Amino acid sequence: LYRRMKMNDHPAVRLVQYPGERHGNAKQTGQIDVLYRILDWYNWYVRDLKPLDGAMPPLDISDKYGIKLPE
């Protein structure tokens, strides 16, 4: 799904890879990051009704939400 959307230049898709992880997110830091990314995606494209022709800005949860993830 990601590859097909990316090939069609769909801006609402982003690939995020976490060090030491494979297909899933077993580590707590990755799980937290994914939850905040999903929340931001919904806020950007659903709640605020942004058009799909522009990509949302990158997410830095430490700045936006005041959360410091452990290394």
C-alpha atoms as a printed R data frame, in Angstrom:
   type eleno elety resid chain resno       x      y      z
1  ATOM     1    CA   LEU     A     1   0.000  0.000  0.000
2  ATOM     2    CA   TYR     A     2   2.771  2.444  0.925
3  ATOM     3    CA   ARG     A     3   4.709  1.776 -2.260
4  ATOM     4    CA   ARG     A     4   1.641  2.225 -4.496
5  ATOM     5    CA   MET     A     5   0.644  5.488 -2.814
6  ATOM     6    CA   LYS     A     6   4.204  6.815 -2.930
7  ATOM     7    CA   MET     A     7   4.530  5.908 -6.623
8  ATOM     8    CA   ASN     A     8   1.430  8.028 -7.271
9  ATOM     9    CA   ASP     A     9   2.984 10.955 -5.347
10 ATOM    10    CA   HIS     A    10   0.333 10.781 -2.648
11 ATOM    11    CA   PRO     A    11   1.424 13.302  0.017
12 ATOM    12    CA   ALA     A    12  -0.598 11.750  2.859
13 ATOM    13    CA   VAL     A    13   1.760  8.794  3.228
14 ATOM    14    CA   ARG     A    14   5.125  8.697  4.961
15 ATOM    15    CA   LEU     A    15   7.502  5.803  5.641
16 ATOM    16    CA   VAL     A    16   9.021  5.806  9.118
17 ATOM    17    CA   GLN     A    17  11.623  3.216 10.085
18 ATOM    18    CA   TYR     A    18  12.796  2.681 13.642
19 ATOM    19    CA   PRO     A    19  16.308  1.451 14.511
20 ATOM    20    CA   GLY     A    20  16.356 -2.162 15.659
21 ATOM    21    CA   GLU     A    21  12.760 -2.777 14.522
22 ATOM    22    CA   ARG     A    22  11.475 -4.840 11.660
23 ATOM    23    CA   HIS     A    23   7.887 -4.803 10.372
24 ATOM    24    CA   GLY     A    24   6.224 -4.100 13.719
25 ATOM    25    CA   ASN     A    25   6.946 -1.847 16.652
26 ATOM    26    CA   ALA     A    26   7.976 -3.890 19.657
27 ATOM    27    CA   LYS     A    27   9.819 -1.112 21.488
28 ATOM    28    CA   GLN     A    28   7.838  1.347 23.578
29 ATOM    29    CA   THR     A    29   9.507  4.403 22.059
30 ATOM    30    CA   GLY     A    30   8.406  3.375 18.565
31 ATOM    31    CA   GLN     A    31   4.870  2.676 19.749
32 ATOM    32    CA   ILE     A    32   4.618  6.119 21.347
33 ATOM    33    CA   ASP     A    33   6.004  7.793 18.238
34 ATOM    34    CA   VAL     A    34   3.502  5.972 15.996
35 ATOM    35    CA   LEU     A    35   0.577  7.006 18.195
36 ATOM    36    CA   TYR     A    36   1.557 10.678 18.008
37 ATOM    37    CA   ARG     A    37   2.099 10.440 14.247
38 ATOM    38    CA   ILE     A    38  -1.388  8.956 13.795
39 ATOM    39    CA   LEU     A    39  -2.869 11.659 16.019
40 ATOM    40    CA   ASP     A    40  -1.155 14.381 13.986
41 ATOM    41    CA   TRP     A    41  -2.277 12.783 10.702
42 ATOM    42    CA   TYR     A    42  -5.917 12.832 11.807
43 ATOM    43    CA   ASN     A    43  -5.637 16.378 13.146
44 ATOM    44    CA   TRP     A    44  -4.038 17.595  9.907
45 ATOM    45    CA   TYR     A    45  -6.158 15.815  7.291
46 ATOM    46    CA   VAL     A    46  -9.467 15.102  9.076
47 ATOM    47    CA   ARG     A    47 -10.065 17.652 11.814
48 ATOM    48    CA   ASP     A    48  -8.495 20.617 10.016
49 ATOM    49    CA   LEU     A    49  -9.624 19.390  6.564
50 ATOM    50    CA   LYS     A    50  -6.309 20.129  4.858
51 ATOM    51    CA   PRO     A    51  -6.226 19.277  1.141
52 ATOM    52    CA   LEU     A    52  -4.376 16.115  0.178
53 ATOM    53    CA   ASP     A    53  -2.281 17.974 -2.406
54 ATOM    54    CA   GLY     A    54   0.227 19.139  0.189
55 ATOM    55    CA   ALA     A    55   2.247 17.064  2.618
56 ATOM    56    CA   MET     A    56   1.952 17.688  6.319
57 ATOM    57    CA   PRO     A    57   5.059 19.032  8.073
58 ATOM    58    CA   PRO     A    58   7.458 16.612  9.775
59 ATOM    59    CA   LEU     A    59   6.606 15.593 13.322
60 ATOM    60    CA   ASP     A    60   8.934 16.261 16.223
61 ATOM    61    CA   ILE     A    61   7.008 15.180 19.310
62 ATOM    62    CA   SER     A    62   9.689 16.486 21.661
63 ATOM    63    CA   ASP     A    63   9.015 20.052 20.477
64 ATOM    64    CA   LYS     A    64   5.292 19.820 19.785
65 ATOM    65    CA   TYR     A    65   4.134 17.779 22.781
66 ATOM    66    CA   GLY     A    66   7.001 18.352 25.212
67 ATOM    67    CA   ILE     A    67   7.858 14.649 25.282
68 ATOM    68    CA   LYS     A    68  11.412 13.378 25.454
69 ATOM    69    CA   LEU     A    69  11.717  9.828 24.159
70 ATOM    70    CA   PRO     A    70  14.490  7.690 25.625
71 ATOM    71    CA   GLU     A    71  17.224  6.631 23.246
